[in-house]
Coordinates of C-alpha atoms in Angstrom, one line a residue:
X67 CA 111.0 95.2 68.2
X68 CA 109.8 93.0 70.5
X69 CA 110.9 90.0 72.7
X70 CA 110.6 86.6 72.0
X71 CA 108.4 85.1 73.9
X72 CA 105.7 87.8 74.9
X73 CA 103.8 89.1 72.2
X74 CA 105.1 92.3 70.5
X75 CA 108.0 94.1 70.9
X76 CA 107.6 95.5 70.0
X77 CA 110.0 92.3 67.3
X78 CA 108.9 96.1 69.1
X79 CA 110.7 93.7 67.3
X80 CA 109.2 98.4 68.3
X81 CA 111.4 99.4 66.0
X82 CA 115.8 106.1 57.5
X83 CA 115.1 106.1 53.5
X84 CA 116.8 103.2 51.8
X85 CA 117.6 105.2 48.1
X86 CA 115.9 106.9 45.2
X87 CA 114.5 103.6 43.9
X88 CA 113.1 102.4 47.1
X89 CA 111.3 106.2 47.8
X90 CA 110.3 105.7 44.2
X91 CA 108.5 102.5 45.0
X92 CA 104.9 102.6 45.4
X93 CA 103.7 102.4 49.0
X94 CA 107.4 103.5 50.3
X95 CA 106.9 106.2 52.9
X96 CA 108.3 109.9 52.5
X97 CA 110.9 110.4 49.9
X98 CA 113.3 112.1 52.4
X99 CA 112.5 111.0 55.7
X100 CA 114.0 108.9 58.5
X101 CA 113.8 104.8 58.1
X102 CA 112.3 103.3 60.7
X103 CA 111.5 99.5 61.1
X104 CA 109.5 97.5 64.2
X105 CA 108.5 93.9 64.7
X106 CA 105.9 92.4 66.9
X107 CA 105.7 88.8 67.9
X108 CA 102.1 86.6 66.9
X109 CA 102.6 84.8 70.3
X110 CA 98.6 85.6 71.6
X111 CA 95.2 85.4 69.9
X112 CA 95.1 89.6 71.1
X113 CA 97.3 92.4 71.3
X114 CA 97.0 93.8 74.8
X115 CA 96.3 97.4 76.1
X116 CA 100.0 97.8 76.7
X117 CA 101.1 96.6 73.2
X118 CA 99.1 99.5 72.4
X119 CA 100.0 102.1 73.9
X120 CA 103.4 101.6 74.9
X121 CA 103.8 101.1 71.0
X122 CA 101.0 100.1 68.3
X123 CA 99.7 103.5 68.3
X124 CA 103.1 104.8 67.1
X125 CA 103.3 102.8 64.4
X126 CA 100.5 104.4 62.7
X127 CA 101.9 107.7 63.5
X128 CA 105.3 107.0 62.1
X129 CA 104.1 106.0 58.8
X130 CA 103.0 109.8 58.3
X131 CA 106.6 111.0 58.6
X132 CA 108.7 107.8 58.1
X133 CA 109.6 105.9 55.9
X134 CA 107.8 102.7 57.7
X135 CA 108.8 98.8 57.6
X136 CA 106.6 96.8 60.0
X137 CA 107.1 93.1 60.4
X138 CA 104.6 90.2 61.8
X139 CA 108.2 88.2 63.4
X140 CA 106.5 84.9 62.9
X141 CA 110.3 83.3 63.1
X142 CA 111.0 84.8 66.4
X143 CA 107.7 83.3 67.5
X144 CA 109.1 79.4 67.3
X145 CA 112.1 79.8 69.7
X146 CA 109.3 77.9 72.1
X147 CA 107.1 75.1 71.5
X148 CA 104.4 76.3 69.4
X149 CA 101.3 74.3 67.8
X150 CA 101.6 75.4 64.0
X151 CA 98.2 75.7 63.5
X152 CA 97.9 78.5 66.4
X153 CA 100.8 80.3 64.5
X154 CA 99.1 80.9 61.8
X155 CA 96.1 82.1 62.9
X156 CA 97.8 84.4 65.0
X157 CA 99.9 85.9 62.3
X158 CA 96.9 86.8 60.3
X159 CA 95.3 88.0 63.4
X160 CA 98.5 90.2 64.5
X161 CA 98.7 91.5 60.5
X162 CA 95.0 92.5 60.6
X163 CA 94.6 94.3 64.3
X164 CA 97.5 96.2 62.8
X165 CA 95.6 97.1 59.8
X166 CA 92.5 97.6 61.7
X167 CA 94.8 100.1 64.2
X168 CA 95.6 102.6 61.2
X169 CA 98.6 100.8 59.7
X170 CA 98.0 101.5 55.9
X171 CA 100.0 99.0 53.4
X172 CA 99.5 102.2 51.0
X173 CA 101.8 104.3 53.0
X174 CA 104.2 101.7 55.4
X175 CA 105.3 98.2 54.5
X176 CA 103.9 95.9 56.5
X177 CA 105.4 91.8 55.9
X178 CA 105.3 88.6 57.6
X179 CA 109.2 88.0 58.3
X180 CA 108.9 84.3 57.5
X181 CA 107.8 85.6 53.4
X182 CA 111.3 87.2 53.7
X183 CA 114.0 84.5 53.1
X184 CA 116.8 87.3 53.5
X185 CA 116.3 87.3 57.7
X186 CA 117.3 84.2 58.3
X187 CA 120.4 84.4 55.8
X188 CA 122.0 87.2 57.0
X189 CA 121.8 86.0 60.7
X190 CA 123.5 83.3 59.9
X191 CA 126.0 85.8 58.9
X192 CA 125.6 88.0 61.8
X193 CA 125.8 84.9 64.1
X194 CA 129.5 84.4 62.7
X195 CA 130.4 87.5 63.6
X196 CA 128.8 87.4 67.5
X197 CA 131.0 86.0 70.4
X198 CA 129.6 83.5 72.6
X199 CA 129.9 85.5 75.7
X200 CA 128.8 88.8 74.2
X201 CA 125.4 86.6 72.9
X202 CA 125.1 85.2 76.6
X203 CA 125.1 88.5 78.4
X204 CA 121.9 89.6 76.6
X205 CA 119.5 90.3 79.9
X206 CA 116.3 88.4 78.1
X207 CA 118.1 85.3 77.3
X208 CA 119.5 85.4 81.0
X209 CA 116.2 86.1 82.8
X210 CA 113.8 83.2 80.6
X211 CA 116.8 80.8 80.8
X212 CA 117.0 81.4 84.7
X213 CA 113.0 80.6 84.6
X214 CA 113.2 77.8 82.3
X215 CA 117.0 76.0 82.8
X216 CA 118.9 76.0 80.1
X217 CA 118.1 72.8 79.5
X218 CA 114.5 73.9 78.1
X219 CA 116.1 76.9 76.4
X220 CA 116.4 76.7 72.7
X221 CA 119.3 77.6 70.5
X222 CA 117.1 79.9 68.8
X223 CA 116.2 81.8 72.4
X224 CA 120.0 82.1 72.8
X225 CA 120.5 83.7 69.5
X226 CA 117.5 85.4 68.7
X227 CA 119.2 89.0 69.1
X228 CA 121.0 88.0 66.3
X229 CA 117.8 87.6 64.0
X230 CA 116.6 90.6 65.6
X231 CA 119.9 92.5 64.7
X232 CA 119.3 90.8 60.9
X233 CA 116.3 91.8 60.9
X234 CA 117.0 95.5 61.4
X235 CA 120.3 95.4 59.2
X236 CA 118.6 94.3 56.0
X237 CA 116.7 97.8 55.9
X238 CA 119.5 99.8 56.2
X239 CA 119.7 102.9 54.4
X240 CA 123.0 102.7 51.7
X241 CA 125.4 104.4 53.1
X242 CA 126.3 107.8 51.8
X243 CA 122.9 108.2 50.5
X244 CA 121.9 110.9 52.4
X245 CA 122.9 109.2 55.7
X246 CA 119.4 109.7 56.7
X247 CA 118.4 108.5 60.0
X248 CA 117.9 104.8 61.0
X249 CA 115.5 104.4 64.0
X250 CA 114.2 101.8 65.2
X251 CA 111.7 102.2 68.5
X252 CA 112.2 99.9 71.6
X253 CA 111.2 100.0 75.0
X254 CA 113.6 100.1 77.6
X255 CA 114.3 96.4 77.9
X256 CA 115.3 96.0 74.3
X257 CA 117.7 99.1 74.0
X258 CA 120.4 96.2 75.1
X259 CA 119.7 94.2 71.4
X260 CA 119.7 97.4 69.5
X261 CA 123.2 98.1 71.1
X262 CA 124.4 94.7 69.9
X263 CA 122.7 95.6 66.2
X264 CA 125.3 98.4 66.2
X265 CA 128.5 96.6 67.4
X266 CA 127.3 94.3 64.8
X267 CA 127.1 96.5 62.0
X268 CA 130.2 98.2 63.1
X269 CA 132.3 95.1 63.0
X270 CA 131.1 94.0 59.5
X271 CA 131.8 97.1 58.2
X272 CA 135.2 97.1 59.9
X273 CA 135.7 93.7 58.6
X274 CA 134.1 93.8 55.2
X275 CA 133.7 97.6 54.1
X276 CA 131.0 100.0 54.6
X277 CA 127.5 98.6 54.3
X278 CA 125.2 99.1 57.3
X279 CA 124.6 102.2 58.7
X280 CA 124.0 102.0 62.4
X281 CA 120.2 102.1 63.8
X282 CA 119.6 104.3 66.6
X283 CA 117.3 103.2 69.6
X284 CA 114.1 105.6 70.8
X285 CA 110.8 105.5 72.4
X286 CA 108.6 107.4 70.2
X287 CA 106.9 110.5 71.8
X288 CA 103.5 109.3 73.2
X289 CA 104.7 105.6 74.2
X290 CA 103.0 105.2 77.6
X291 CA 104.2 102.4 80.1
X292 CA 101.2 100.6 81.1
X293 CA 101.4 98.0 84.1
X294 CA 99.3 94.8 85.0
X295 CA 95.9 95.8 86.5
X296 CA 96.2 93.3 89.3
X297 CA 100.4 93.8 89.7
X298 CA 100.8 97.5 89.2
X299 CA 104.4 96.9 90.2
X300 CA 104.8 94.9 87.3
X301 CA 105.2 95.2 83.3
X302 CA 101.5 94.0 81.6
X303 CA 102.6 91.1 79.6
X304 CA 101.3 87.6 78.3
X305 CA 103.7 85.8 79.7
X306 CA 103.8 87.0 82.9
X307 CA 100.7 88.5 83.5
X308 CA 97.5 86.8 84.7
X309 CA 94.5 86.7 82.8
X310 CA 92.9 90.0 85.1
X311 CA 95.9 91.8 84.9
X312 CA 95.7 92.3 80.8
X313 CA 93.3 94.1 78.7
X314 CA 93.2 92.7 75.3
X315 CA 92.3 94.6 72.3
X316 CA 90.0 92.4 70.9
X317 CA 88.6 91.6 73.9
X318 CA 84.4 91.8 74.3
X319 CA 83.3 95.3 76.2
X320 CA 81.8 93.6 79.4
X321 CA 85.0 91.6 80.3
X322 CA 86.9 94.8 79.6
X323 CA 84.9 96.8 82.0
X324 CA 85.0 94.1 84.8
X325 CA 88.9 94.2 84.6
X326 CA 88.9 97.8 84.8
X327 CA 86.5 98.2 87.8
X328 CA 88.3 95.1 89.4
X329 CA 92.1 96.6 89.0
X330 CA 94.6 97.2 92.2
X331 CA 94.1 100.5 93.5
X332 CA 94.8 101.1 97.2
X333 CA 93.1 101.5 100.8
X334 CA 92.4 105.1 100.2
X335 CA 90.0 106.8 97.3
X336 CA 92.2 110.3 96.2
X337 CA 92.5 110.1 92.5
X338 CA 96.0 111.3 92.7
X339 CA 99.4 110.4 90.9
X340 CA 101.7 108.9 92.9
X341 CA 104.1 106.1 91.9
X342 CA 105.1 105.0 95.1
X343 CA 102.4 105.1 97.5
X344 CA 99.3 104.5 94.5
X345 CA 101.0 102.4 91.5
X346 CA 97.9 101.0 91.0
X347 CA 95.8 104.4 90.6
X348 CA 98.7 105.9 88.8
X349 CA 98.7 103.3 86.0
X350 CA 94.6 103.9 85.6
X351 CA 95.6 107.8 85.0
X352 CA 98.4 107.0 82.6
X353 CA 96.0 104.6 80.4
X354 CA 93.3 107.4 80.4
X355 CA 95.5 110.1 79.8
X356 CA 96.7 108.4 77.0
X357 CA 93.9 107.6 75.4
X358 CA 92.4 110.7 76.1
X359 CA 94.7 113.2 75.2
X360 CA 94.0 114.9 78.6
X361 CA 96.9 115.9 81.3
X362 CA 97.2 113.9 84.3
X363 CA 97.0 117.1 86.4
X364 CA 93.9 118.0 84.2
X365 CA 92.5 114.3 85.0
X366 CA 93.1 114.6 89.1
X367 CA 91.5 117.9 89.0
X368 CA 88.2 116.2 87.2
X369 CA 88.0 113.4 89.8
X370 CA 88.9 115.1 93.0
X371 CA 86.7 114.4 95.6
X372 CA 84.4 111.7 93.1
X373 CA 86.2 108.6 94.3
X374 CA 87.5 105.3 92.4
X375 CA 84.6 104.4 91.3
X376 CA 83.0 107.4 88.6
X377 CA 86.8 107.4 87.6
X378 CA 86.7 103.8 86.6
X379 CA 83.6 103.6 85.3
X380 CA 84.6 106.5 82.8
X381 CA 87.7 104.8 82.4
X382 CA 85.9 101.4 81.0
X383 CA 83.8 103.3 78.7
X384 CA 87.0 105.3 77.2
X385 CA 88.2 101.5 76.9
X386 CA 86.1 100.1 74.9
X387 CA 85.0 103.1 72.7
X388 CA 88.7 102.9 71.5
X389 CA 88.7 99.3 70.8
X390 CA 85.1 97.8 69.6
X391 CA 85.7 99.6 66.2
X392 CA 89.6 97.9 66.1
X393 CA 87.7 94.9 67.3
X394 CA 84.9 95.2 64.5
X395 CA 87.5 96.2 61.9
X396 CA 89.5 93.1 62.4
X397 CA 87.1 91.1 62.6
X398 CA 86.1 91.8 59.1
X399 CA 89.8 91.5 57.8
X400 CA 89.7 88.2 58.8
X401 CA 86.8 87.4 57.1
X402 CA 88.4 87.6 53.9
X403 CA 91.8 85.4 54.4
X404 CA 92.4 85.5 50.8
X405 CA 92.4 89.6 50.3
X406 CA 94.1 89.8 53.9
X407 CA 97.1 87.7 52.6
X408 CA 97.3 89.5 49.2
X409 CA 98.3 92.7 51.5
X410 CA 100.7 90.6 53.2
X411 CA 102.0 89.2 49.7
X412 CA 102.8 92.5 48.4
X413 CA 104.1 94.3 51.8
X414 CA 106.7 90.9 51.6
X415 CA 107.1 91.9 47.7
X416 CA 108.4 95.2 48.5
X417 CA 110.3 94.2 51.7
X418 CA 111.9 92.0 49.5
X419 CA 112.8 94.3 46.9
X420 CA 115.4 96.0 50.1
X421 CA 116.1 92.8 51.6
X422 CA 117.7 91.2 48.3
X423 CA 119.6 94.2 47.6
X424 CA 121.2 94.7 50.9
X425 CA 121.9 91.0 50.7
X426 CA 123.4 91.3 47.7
X427 CA 126.3 93.8 49.0
X428 CA 126.7 91.1 51.9
X429 CA 127.2 88.0 49.9
X430 CA 130.2 90.0 48.1
X431 CA 131.9 91.9 50.4
X432 CA 131.5 88.7 52.2
X433 CA 133.1 86.5 49.5
X434 CA 130.5 84.0 48.8
X435 CA 130.3 83.0 45.0
X436 CA 127.5 85.1 43.0
X437 CA 124.7 82.9 41.2
X438 CA 125.3 84.6 38.0
X439 CA 122.3 86.4 36.1

């Protein structure tokens, strides 16, 4: 799951099959597969290279082997001041990019978080089980509050890990149905939030009876940690990197090439992987290896003695060749908003069916009076 003020976690919000009913639902993943839930925030006009290699490319692969639920987490995006028109536009842009990258609405469930109201409802229930001290220990809140001051940090920013826990637990497999795995693809910076989710699931189960399967955090095979092109000791991030330090998925080829050619390396000329002494070149080697499928050792051998120029030029062409088709497909999807909205509505319906079943159990266990049918 992605963090609340940078685009993606990859609410990656990166985040194991529910029941026979859900497995039989049109568009669901493989019937016996583990379920996976991941989300990403619509806080920018484009995803960036770090999002793509660190999480989103793996979303496409996971839908082949998992019952996948992928969410554009727009509720998380309003924990900071925002423009409503920009949020609406970015939500559609985010969904269109995911589809353009290969997320298939017939093999996975792609939806917008705010279109499934059970997310907010379960978040309230879980917030009543969360201690103040427990919430205040969340590292990302402490970091962001330190930057902008507690007076500028919203209550939503403080409690968003609880909403993230609700995002995950709404799609828990039903206990006793095969005890299938429940996985949440995350980066290391989100592991603490999955641990909070596990704690809240266990607390609810202890107090009200078995309801939630505790999810496992894991980093999908093939995920790559990509750093800032201008500051290779720092993570590539919309909220922290300079424009020259980020390559956007929807960027035009010209600017994309320039950013690669101007990426920080070091005073030497040897294309060699060395995190300590050659952080910039090492980052570029990681990017090339992730996109090309070649090993870093193979790349070192190929560019031995050739210097940085040829290596950077080849990497720039590889990058533009990867992202140009995605950019073109994204724009084509955005040209027909009605069709895009129908895809998202279909996903919200499917997600809502699973979320509603979970909340029916939660309401009953907590002691809420049913509405009658």
